[in-house]
CSV table of C-alpha atoms in Angstrom, one decimal:
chain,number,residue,atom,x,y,z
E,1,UNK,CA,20.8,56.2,148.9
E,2,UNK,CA,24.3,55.4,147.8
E,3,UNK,CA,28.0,55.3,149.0
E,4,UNK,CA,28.4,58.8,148.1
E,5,UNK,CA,25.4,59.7,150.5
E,6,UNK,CA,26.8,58.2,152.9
E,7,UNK,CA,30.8,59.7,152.6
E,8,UNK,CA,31.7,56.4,151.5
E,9,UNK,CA,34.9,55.1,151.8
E,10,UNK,CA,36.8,57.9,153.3
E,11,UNK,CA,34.5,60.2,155.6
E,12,UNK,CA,32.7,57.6,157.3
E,13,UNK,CA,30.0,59.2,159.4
E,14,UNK,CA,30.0,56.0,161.4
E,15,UNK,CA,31.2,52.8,162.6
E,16,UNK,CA,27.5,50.9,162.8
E,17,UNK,CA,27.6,49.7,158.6
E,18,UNK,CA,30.8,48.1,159.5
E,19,UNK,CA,28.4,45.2,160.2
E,20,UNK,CA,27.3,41.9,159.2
E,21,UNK,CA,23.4,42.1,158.2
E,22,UNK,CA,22.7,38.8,160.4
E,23,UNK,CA,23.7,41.2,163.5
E,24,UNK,CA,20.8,43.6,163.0
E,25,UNK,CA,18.5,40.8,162.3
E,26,UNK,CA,19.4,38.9,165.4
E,27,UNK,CA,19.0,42.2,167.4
E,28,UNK,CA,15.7,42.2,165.6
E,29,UNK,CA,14.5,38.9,166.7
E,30,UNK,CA,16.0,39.2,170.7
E,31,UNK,CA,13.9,42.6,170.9
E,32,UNK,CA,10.5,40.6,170.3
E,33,UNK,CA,11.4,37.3,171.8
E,34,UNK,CA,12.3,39.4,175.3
E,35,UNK,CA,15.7,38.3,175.5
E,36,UNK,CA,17.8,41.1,173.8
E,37,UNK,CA,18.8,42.6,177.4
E,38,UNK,CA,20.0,39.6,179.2
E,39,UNK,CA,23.2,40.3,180.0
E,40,UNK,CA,25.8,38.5,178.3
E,41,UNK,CA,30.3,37.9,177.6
E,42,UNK,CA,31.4,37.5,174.4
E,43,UNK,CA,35.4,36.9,174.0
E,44,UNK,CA,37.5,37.2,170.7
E,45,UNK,CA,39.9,34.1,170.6
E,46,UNK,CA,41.8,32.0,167.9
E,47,UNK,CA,41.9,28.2,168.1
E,48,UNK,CA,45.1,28.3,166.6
E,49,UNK,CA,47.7,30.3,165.0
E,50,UNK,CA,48.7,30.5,161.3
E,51,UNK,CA,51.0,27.6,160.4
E,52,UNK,CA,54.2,28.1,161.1
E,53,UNK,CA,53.9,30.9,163.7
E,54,UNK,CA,55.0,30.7,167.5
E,55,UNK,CA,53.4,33.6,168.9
E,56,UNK,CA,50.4,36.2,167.7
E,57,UNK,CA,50.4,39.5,168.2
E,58,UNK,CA,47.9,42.0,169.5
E,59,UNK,CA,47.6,45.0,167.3
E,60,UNK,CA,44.7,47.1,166.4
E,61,UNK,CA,43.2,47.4,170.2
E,62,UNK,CA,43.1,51.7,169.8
E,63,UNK,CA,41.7,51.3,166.7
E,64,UNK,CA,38.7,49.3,168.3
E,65,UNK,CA,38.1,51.9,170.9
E,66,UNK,CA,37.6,53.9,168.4
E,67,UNK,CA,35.2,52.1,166.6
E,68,UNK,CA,32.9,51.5,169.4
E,69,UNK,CA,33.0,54.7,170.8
E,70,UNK,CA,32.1,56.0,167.1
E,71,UNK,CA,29.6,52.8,166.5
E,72,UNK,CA,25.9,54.9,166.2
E,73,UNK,CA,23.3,55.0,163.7
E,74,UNK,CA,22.9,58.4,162.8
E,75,UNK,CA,20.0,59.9,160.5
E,76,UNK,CA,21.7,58.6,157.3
E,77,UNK,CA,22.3,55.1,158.3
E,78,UNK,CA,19.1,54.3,160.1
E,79,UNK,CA,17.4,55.7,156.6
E,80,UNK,CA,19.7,53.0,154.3
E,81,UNK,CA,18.6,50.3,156.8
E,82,UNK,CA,14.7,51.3,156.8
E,83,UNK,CA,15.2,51.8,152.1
E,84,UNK,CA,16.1,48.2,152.1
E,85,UNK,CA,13.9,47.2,155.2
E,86,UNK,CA,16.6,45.2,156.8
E,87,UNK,CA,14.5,45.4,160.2
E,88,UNK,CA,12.0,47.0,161.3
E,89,UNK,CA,10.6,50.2,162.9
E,90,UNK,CA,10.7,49.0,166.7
E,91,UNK,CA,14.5,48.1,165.9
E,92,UNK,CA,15.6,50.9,163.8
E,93,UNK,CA,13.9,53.4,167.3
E,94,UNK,CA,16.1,50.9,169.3
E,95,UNK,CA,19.0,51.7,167.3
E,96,UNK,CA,18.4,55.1,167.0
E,97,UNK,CA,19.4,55.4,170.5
E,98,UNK,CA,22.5,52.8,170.7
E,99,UNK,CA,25.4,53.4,172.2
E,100,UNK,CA,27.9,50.9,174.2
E,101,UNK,CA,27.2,50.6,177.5
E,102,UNK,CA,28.9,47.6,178.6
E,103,UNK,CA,32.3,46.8,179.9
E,104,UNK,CA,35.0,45.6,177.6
E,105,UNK,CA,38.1,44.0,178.8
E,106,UNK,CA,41.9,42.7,176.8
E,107,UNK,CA,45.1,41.8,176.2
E,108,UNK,CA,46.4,45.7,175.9
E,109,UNK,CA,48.1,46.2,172.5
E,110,UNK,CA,51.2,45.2,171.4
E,111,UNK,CA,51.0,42.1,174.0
E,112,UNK,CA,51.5,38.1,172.5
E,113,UNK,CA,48.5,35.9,172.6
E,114,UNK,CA,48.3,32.1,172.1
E,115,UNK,CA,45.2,29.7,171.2
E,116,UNK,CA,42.8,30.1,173.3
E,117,UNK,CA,43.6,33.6,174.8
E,118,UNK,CA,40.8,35.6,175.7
E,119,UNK,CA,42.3,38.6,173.7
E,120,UNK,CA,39.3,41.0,174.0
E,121,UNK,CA,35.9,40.4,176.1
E,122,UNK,CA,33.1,42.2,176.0
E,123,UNK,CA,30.3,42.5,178.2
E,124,UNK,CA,27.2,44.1,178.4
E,125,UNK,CA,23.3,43.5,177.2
E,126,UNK,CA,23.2,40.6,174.2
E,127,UNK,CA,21.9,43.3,171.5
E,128,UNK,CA,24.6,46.3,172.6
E,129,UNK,CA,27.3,43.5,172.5
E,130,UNK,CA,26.4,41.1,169.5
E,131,UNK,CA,26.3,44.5,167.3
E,132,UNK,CA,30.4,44.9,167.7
E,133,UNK,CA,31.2,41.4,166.3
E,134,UNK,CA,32.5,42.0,163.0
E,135,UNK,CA,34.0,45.4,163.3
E,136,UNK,CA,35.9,44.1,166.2
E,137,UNK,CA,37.2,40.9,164.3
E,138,UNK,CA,37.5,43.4,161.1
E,139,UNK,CA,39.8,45.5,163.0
E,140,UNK,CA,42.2,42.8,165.0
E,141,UNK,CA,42.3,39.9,162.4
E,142,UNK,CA,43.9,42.4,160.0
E,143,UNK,CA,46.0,44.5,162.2
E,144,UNK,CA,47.3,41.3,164.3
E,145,UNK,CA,48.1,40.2,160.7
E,146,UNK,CA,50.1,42.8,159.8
E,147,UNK,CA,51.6,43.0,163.3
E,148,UNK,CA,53.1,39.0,163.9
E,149,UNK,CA,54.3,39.4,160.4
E,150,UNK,CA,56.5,43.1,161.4
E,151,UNK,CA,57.1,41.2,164.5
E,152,UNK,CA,59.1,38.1,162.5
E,153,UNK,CA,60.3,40.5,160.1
E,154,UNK,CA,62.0,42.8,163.0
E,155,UNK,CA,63.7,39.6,164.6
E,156,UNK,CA,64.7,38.7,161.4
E,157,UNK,CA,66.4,42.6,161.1
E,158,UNK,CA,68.5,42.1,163.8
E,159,UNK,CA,68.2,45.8,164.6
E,160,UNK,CA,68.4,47.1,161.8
E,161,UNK,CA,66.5,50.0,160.4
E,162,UNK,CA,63.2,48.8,158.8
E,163,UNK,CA,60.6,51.1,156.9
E,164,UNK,CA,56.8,49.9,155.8
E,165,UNK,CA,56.1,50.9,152.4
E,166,UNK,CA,53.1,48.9,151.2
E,167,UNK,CA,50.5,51.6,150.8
E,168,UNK,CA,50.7,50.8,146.8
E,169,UNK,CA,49.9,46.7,147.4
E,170,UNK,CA,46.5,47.3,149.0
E,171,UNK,CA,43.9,49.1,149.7
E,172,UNK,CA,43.7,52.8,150.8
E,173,UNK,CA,42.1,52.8,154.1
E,174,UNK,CA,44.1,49.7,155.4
E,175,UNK,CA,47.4,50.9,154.0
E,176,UNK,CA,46.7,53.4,156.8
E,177,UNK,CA,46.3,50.8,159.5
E,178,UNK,CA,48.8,48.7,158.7
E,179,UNK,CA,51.2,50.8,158.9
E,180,UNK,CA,50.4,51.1,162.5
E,181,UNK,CA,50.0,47.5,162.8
E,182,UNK,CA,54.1,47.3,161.3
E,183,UNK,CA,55.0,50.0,164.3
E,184,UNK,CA,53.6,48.2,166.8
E,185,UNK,CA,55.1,44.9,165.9
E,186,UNK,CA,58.5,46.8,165.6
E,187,UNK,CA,58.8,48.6,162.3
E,188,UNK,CA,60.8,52.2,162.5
E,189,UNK,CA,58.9,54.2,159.7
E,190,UNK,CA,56.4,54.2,157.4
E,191,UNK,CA,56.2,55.6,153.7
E,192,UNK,CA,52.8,56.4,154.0
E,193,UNK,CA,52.3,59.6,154.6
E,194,UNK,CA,47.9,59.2,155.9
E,195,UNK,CA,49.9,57.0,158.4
E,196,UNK,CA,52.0,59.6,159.6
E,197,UNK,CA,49.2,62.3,159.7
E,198,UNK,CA,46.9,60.2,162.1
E,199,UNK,CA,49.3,58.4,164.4
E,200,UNK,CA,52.4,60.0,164.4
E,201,UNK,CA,54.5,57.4,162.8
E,202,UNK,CA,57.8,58.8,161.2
E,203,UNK,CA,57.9,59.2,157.4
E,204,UNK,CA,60.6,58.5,155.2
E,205,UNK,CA,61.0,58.9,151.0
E,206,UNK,CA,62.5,59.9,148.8
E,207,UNK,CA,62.4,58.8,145.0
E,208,UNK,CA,61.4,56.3,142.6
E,209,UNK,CA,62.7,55.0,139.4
E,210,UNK,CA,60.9,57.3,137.5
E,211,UNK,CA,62.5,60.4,139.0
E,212,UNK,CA,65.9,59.2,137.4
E,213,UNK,CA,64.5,58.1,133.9
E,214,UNK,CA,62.4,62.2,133.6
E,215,UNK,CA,66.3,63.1,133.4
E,216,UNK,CA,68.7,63.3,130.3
E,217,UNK,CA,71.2,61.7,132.6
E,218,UNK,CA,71.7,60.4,135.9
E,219,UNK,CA,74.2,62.6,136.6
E,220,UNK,CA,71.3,65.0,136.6
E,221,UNK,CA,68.9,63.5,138.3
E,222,UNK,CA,71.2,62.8,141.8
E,223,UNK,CA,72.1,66.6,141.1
E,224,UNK,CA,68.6,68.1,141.4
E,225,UNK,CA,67.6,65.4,144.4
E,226,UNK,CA,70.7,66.3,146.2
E,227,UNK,CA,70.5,70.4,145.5
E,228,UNK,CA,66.9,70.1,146.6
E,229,UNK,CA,66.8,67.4,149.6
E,230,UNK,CA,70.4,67.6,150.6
E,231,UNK,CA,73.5,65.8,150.5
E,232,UNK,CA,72.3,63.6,153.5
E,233,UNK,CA,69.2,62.3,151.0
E,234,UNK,CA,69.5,58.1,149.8
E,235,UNK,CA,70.0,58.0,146.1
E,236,UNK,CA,68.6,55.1,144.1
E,237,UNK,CA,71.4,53.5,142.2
E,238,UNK,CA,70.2,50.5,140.5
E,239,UNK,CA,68.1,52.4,137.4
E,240,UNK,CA,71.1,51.2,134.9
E,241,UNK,CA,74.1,50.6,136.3
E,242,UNK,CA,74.7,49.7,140.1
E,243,UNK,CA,78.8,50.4,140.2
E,244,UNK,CA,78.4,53.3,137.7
E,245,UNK,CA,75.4,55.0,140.0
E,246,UNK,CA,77.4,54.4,143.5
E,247,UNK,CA,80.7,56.5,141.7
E,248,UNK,CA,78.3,59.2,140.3
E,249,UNK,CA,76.4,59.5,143.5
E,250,UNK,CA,79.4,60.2,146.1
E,251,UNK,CA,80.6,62.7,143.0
E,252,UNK,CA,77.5,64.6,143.6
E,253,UNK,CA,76.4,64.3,147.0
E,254,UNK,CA,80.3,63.7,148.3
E,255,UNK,CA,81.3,61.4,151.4
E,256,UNK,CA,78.5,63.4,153.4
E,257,UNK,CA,75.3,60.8,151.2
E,258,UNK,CA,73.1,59.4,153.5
E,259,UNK,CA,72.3,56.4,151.9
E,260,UNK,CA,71.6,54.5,148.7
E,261,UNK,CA,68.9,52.4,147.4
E,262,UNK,CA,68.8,48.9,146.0
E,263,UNK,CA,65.9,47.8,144.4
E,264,UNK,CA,67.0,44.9,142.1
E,265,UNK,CA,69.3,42.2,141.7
E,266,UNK,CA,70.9,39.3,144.0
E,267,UNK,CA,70.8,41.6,147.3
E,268,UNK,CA,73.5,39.8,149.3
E,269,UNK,CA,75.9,40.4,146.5
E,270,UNK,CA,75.0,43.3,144.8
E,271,UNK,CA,74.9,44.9,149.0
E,272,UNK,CA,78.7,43.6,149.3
E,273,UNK,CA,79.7,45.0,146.4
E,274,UNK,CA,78.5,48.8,147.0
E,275,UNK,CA,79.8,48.5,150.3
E,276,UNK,CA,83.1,47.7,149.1
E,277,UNK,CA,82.9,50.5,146.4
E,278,UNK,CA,81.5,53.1,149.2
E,279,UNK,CA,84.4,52.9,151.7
E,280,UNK,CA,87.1,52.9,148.3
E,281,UNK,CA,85.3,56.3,147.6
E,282,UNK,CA,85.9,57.5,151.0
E,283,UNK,CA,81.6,57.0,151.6
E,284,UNK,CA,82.4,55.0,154.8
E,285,UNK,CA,79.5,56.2,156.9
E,286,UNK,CA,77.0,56.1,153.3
E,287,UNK,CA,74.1,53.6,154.4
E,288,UNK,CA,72.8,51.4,152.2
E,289,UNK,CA,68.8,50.7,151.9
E,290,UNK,CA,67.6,47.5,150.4
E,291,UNK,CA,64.0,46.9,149.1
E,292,UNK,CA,62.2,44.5,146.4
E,293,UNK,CA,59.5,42.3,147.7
E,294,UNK,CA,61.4,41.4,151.3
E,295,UNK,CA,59.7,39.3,153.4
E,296,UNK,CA,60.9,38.3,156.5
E,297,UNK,CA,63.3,34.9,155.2
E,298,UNK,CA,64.8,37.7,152.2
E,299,UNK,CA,65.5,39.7,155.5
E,300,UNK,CA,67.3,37.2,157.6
E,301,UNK,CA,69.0,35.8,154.4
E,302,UNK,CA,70.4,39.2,154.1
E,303,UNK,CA,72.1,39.4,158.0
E,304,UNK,CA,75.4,39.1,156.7
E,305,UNK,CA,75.1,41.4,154.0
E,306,UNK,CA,76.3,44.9,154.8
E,307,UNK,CA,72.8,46.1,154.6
E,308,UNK,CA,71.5,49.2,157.3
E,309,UNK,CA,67.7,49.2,156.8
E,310,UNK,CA,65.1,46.8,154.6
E,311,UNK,CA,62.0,48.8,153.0
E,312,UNK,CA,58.9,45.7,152.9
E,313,UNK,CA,55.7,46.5,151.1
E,314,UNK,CA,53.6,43.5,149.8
E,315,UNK,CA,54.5,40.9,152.3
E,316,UNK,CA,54.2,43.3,154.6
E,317,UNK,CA,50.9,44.4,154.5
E,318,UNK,CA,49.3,40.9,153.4
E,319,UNK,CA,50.5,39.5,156.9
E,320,UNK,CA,53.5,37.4,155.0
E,321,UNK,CA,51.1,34.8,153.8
E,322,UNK,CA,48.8,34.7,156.6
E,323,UNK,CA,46.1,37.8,155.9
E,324,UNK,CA,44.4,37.2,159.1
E,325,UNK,CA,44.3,36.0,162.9
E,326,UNK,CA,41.4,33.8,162.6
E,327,UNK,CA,39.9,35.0,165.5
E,328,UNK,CA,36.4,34.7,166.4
E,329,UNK,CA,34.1,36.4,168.8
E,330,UNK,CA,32.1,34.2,170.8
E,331,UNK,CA,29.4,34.4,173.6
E,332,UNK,CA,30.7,32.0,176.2
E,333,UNK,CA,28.3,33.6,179.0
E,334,UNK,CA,25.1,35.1,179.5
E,335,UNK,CA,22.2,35.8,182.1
E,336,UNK,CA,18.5,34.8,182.0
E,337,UNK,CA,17.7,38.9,182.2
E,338,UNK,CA,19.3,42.3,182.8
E,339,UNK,CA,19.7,42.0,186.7
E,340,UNK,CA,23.7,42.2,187.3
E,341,UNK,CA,23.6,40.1,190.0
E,342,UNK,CA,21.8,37.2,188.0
E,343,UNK,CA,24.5,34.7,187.5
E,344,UNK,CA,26.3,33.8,184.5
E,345,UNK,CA,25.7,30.5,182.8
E,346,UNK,CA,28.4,29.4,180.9
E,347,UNK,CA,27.5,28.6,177.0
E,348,UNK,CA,29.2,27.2,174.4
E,349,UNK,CA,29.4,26.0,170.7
E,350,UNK,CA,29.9,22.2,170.8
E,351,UNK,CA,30.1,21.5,167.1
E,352,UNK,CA,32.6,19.1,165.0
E,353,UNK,CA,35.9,20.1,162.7
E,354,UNK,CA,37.7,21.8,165.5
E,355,UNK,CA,35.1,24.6,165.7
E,356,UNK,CA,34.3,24.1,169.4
E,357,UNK,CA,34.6,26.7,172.0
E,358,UNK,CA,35.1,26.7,175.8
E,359,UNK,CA,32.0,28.1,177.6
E,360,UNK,CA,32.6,31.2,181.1
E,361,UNK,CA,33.9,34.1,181.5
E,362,UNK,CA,37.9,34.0,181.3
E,363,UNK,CA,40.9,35.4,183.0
E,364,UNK,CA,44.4,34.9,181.5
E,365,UNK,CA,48.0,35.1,183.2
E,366,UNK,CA,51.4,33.8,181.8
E,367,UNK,CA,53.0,31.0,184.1
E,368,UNK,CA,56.7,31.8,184.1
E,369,UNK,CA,59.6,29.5,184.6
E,370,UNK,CA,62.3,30.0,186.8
E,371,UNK,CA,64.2,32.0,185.0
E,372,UNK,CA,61.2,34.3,184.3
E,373,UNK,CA,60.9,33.4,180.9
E,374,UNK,CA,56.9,32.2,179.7
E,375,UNK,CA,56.3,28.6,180.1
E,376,UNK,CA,52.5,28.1,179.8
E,377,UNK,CA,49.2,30.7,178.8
E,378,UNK,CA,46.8,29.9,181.9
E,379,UNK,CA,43.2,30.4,181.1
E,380,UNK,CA,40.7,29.9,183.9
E,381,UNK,CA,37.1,30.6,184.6
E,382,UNK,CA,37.0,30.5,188.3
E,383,UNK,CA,39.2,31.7,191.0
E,384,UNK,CA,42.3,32.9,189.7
E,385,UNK,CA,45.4,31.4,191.5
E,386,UNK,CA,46.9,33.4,194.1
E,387,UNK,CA,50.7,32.8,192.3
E,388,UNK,CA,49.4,33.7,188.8
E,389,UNK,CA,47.1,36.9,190.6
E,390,UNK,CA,49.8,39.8,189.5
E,391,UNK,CA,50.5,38.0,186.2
E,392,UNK,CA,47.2,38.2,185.1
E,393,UNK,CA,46.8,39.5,181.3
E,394,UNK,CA,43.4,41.0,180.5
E,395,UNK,CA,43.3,44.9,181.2
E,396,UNK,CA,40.3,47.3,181.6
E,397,UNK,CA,39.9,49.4,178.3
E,398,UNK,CA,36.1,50.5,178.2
E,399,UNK,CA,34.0,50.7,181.5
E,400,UNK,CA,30.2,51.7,181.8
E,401,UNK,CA,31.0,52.7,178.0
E,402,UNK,CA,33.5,55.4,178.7
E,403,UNK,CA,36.8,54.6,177.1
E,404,UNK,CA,39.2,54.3,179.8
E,405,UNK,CA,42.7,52.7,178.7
E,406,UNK,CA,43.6,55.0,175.6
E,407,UNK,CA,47.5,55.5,175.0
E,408,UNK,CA,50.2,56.5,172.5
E,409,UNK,CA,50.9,54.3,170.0
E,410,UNK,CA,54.7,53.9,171.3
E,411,UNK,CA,53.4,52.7,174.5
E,412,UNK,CA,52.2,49.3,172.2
E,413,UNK,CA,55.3,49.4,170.4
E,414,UNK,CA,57.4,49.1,173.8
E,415,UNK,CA,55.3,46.5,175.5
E,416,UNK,CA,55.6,44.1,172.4
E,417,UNK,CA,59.3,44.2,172.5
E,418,UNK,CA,59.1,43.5,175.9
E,419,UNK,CA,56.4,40.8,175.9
E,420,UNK,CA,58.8,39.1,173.0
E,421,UNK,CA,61.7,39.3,174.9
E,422,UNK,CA,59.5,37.3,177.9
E,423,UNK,CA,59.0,34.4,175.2
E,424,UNK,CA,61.4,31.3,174.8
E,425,UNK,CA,64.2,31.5,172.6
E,426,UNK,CA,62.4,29.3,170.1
E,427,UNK,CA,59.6,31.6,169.8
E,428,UNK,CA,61.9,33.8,167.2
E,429,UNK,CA,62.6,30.7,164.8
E,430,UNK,CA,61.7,31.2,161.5
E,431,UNK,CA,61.2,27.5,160.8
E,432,UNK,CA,57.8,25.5,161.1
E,433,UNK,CA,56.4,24.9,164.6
E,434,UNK,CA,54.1,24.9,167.3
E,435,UNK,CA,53.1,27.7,169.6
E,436,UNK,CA,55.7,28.1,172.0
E,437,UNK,CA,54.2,28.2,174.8
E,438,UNK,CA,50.7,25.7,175.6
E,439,UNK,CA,47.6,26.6,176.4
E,440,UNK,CA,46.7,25.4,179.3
E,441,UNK,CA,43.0,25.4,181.2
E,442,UNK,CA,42.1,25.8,184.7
């Protein structure tokens, strides 16, 4: 059987191949050795965040609701895994039949996290849970990625206007999600339009380089974009000559053109400069767009520039230098069988190079000062403190396997601005430094 079988990449009949091999073969193992039902936690933390970075950012949460409500092993799937006889016939009946039962538990999206924050946890039978490892981690590393690098880049932005258009810097199916991931952590558009099909996400172009150089002239060129799209349309003006573009533009469009595009050059100066040469032409309320790998120390080098919205592909979408979360998914809890009321034993991974784990089943709640602003992440594993009871973090998103906590994507995008604003004013620094808040346990 191969990926075409299968509707590889795109029409995915499944979630269950979006799996590490080791997980079937542990559920193989915990099926004969009698333990594969004791119930068990297993939590998705970071020990730390990317260097550099104050806060993380919870994105991707819907899209892992949706992957474990779509997680089975249909007809196709259980015959690749039987072809290569990754486990075997007792297992593949087991899995014929899965589906998620268990309870799962989270930070809701769009919220911060710190080290140590029990973003997601998932409970349920060892061989329903252990299953969901990597598509959960697949999902959140990358989309809280994307999402505390949007996040920077939007304080950086200072309110203004900023549009994700990396869909061209990487690959097709996580173009999609990250520009989600860029909403959430505060992003106004996307240029992708798959993005804007599946979640609703504005959508914004217009045209490239190579729209200007098909014409004899560029006279030409603005003339058919503007006859076809409108006078209110942004014009690209840096294909030859900036000054020369910005004249021929207004002469086209008139004072009514929405915007122009920069794309090259020193953009504090070149910005100042077309600013200065709009308002002469009467192009007071023109906007100008600025693109050209931005990340988000281009952006706040550019807050004195005259500049209304920033377009960010590559660093975008590759998290700014930091690609991932580094989060894990741990058990920190389990049973010695099924029986709900058998207690929980705490367990965990006591191992050197800072690869330790803190064993039980967590709550979280953010300690604020008195001014209301976060002072500390307070993780416990017994009762949780009457003061910190209505501050507590995690939210119920699956129960008994029924998804339960689904919501529109603005909903994210609100709470992290919100969340943000509850951080200290260091947390927005774009220098080097610690988390800004500690971890503390209880």
């Amino acid at each position: 059987m191969n990926a075409a079988d299968l509707g590889l990449p795109v029409d995915v009949p499944s979630t269950a191949l979006f799996t590490d091999q080791y997980e079937l073969t542990m559920l193989q193992a915990a099926l004969r050795g009698g333990t594969a039902d004791r119930r068990s936690v297993f939590e998705v933390f970071t020990r730390r965040l990317p260097e550099g970075r104050r806060y993380g950012v919870v994105a991707g949460t819907g899209r892992v609701l949706d992957a474990v409500e779509n997680f089975r092993f249909d007809a196709g799937v259980l015959a690749f895994l039987r072809e290569r006889g990754i486990v075997d016939e007792p297992t593949l009946a087991w899995l014929a039949d899965y589906r998620f039962r268990g309870d799962v538990w989270g930070y809701p999206e769009g919220e911060v996290y710190f080290p140590g924050s029990p973003i997601l946890r998932v409970e349920g039978s060892f061989a329903e849970c252990v299953l969901l490892e990597t598509v959960i981690l697949s999902i959140l590393n990358h989309d809280s990625a994307i999402a505390a690098a949007a996040s920077r880049m939007a304080v950086a932005a200072r309110g203004r206007r900023l549009i994700e258009m990396g869909a061209r810097r990487t690959h097709e199916l996580s173009a999609v999600a990250s520009a989600r991931a860029a909403y959430v952590g505060g992003f106004d558009s996307t240029s992708d339009l798959a993005a804007g099909f599946r979640y609703g996400i504005p959508t914004v172009g217009t045209s490239a380089h190579a729209f200007t150089l098909l014409h004899d002239t560029e006279r030409d060129a603005f003339r058919a974009q503007v006859d076809s799209l409108g006078s209110g349309t942004t014009l690209l003006v840096d294909t030859y000559d900036v000054t020369e573009a910005v004249r021929t533009a207004v002469a086209v469009a008139g004072t009514g053109l929405g915007a122009v595009r920069i794309d090259s050059g020193d953009l504090l100066l070149v910005a100042h400069r077309v600013r200065q040469q709009l308002d002469e032409l009467g192009a007071r309320d023109t906007k100008i767009v600025v693109t050209s790998d931005l990340d988000e120390y281009a952006i706040a080098s550019l807050a004195a520039a005259p500049v209304d919205a920033y377009g960010v592909g590559t660093q975008l979408v590759t998290g700014s230098g930091h690609p991932t979360g580094s989060m894990v998914y741990k058990l920190v809890a389990r049973a010695e069988s099924a029986d709900p009321k058998a207690p929980l034993h705490p367990v965990a991974k006591k191992s050197q190079g800072g690869k330790s784990s803190v064993g039980g089943r967590k709550w979280a709640a953010r300690r604020p000062d008195t001014d209301g602003i976060a002072e500390a992440e307070v993780v416990g594993t017994g009762p949780v403190p009457a003061e910190l009871a209505g501050r507590q973090l995690l939210v119920e998103l699956v129960k008994g396997g029924e998804i339960v906590a689904r919501e529109p994507l603005e909903a994210a995008r609100e709470r992290h601005i919100a969340a943000r604003a509850g951080l200290p004013m260091s947390a927005t620094q774009l220098s080097r430094g610690e988390a800004v808040i500690p971890t503390e346990y209880v």
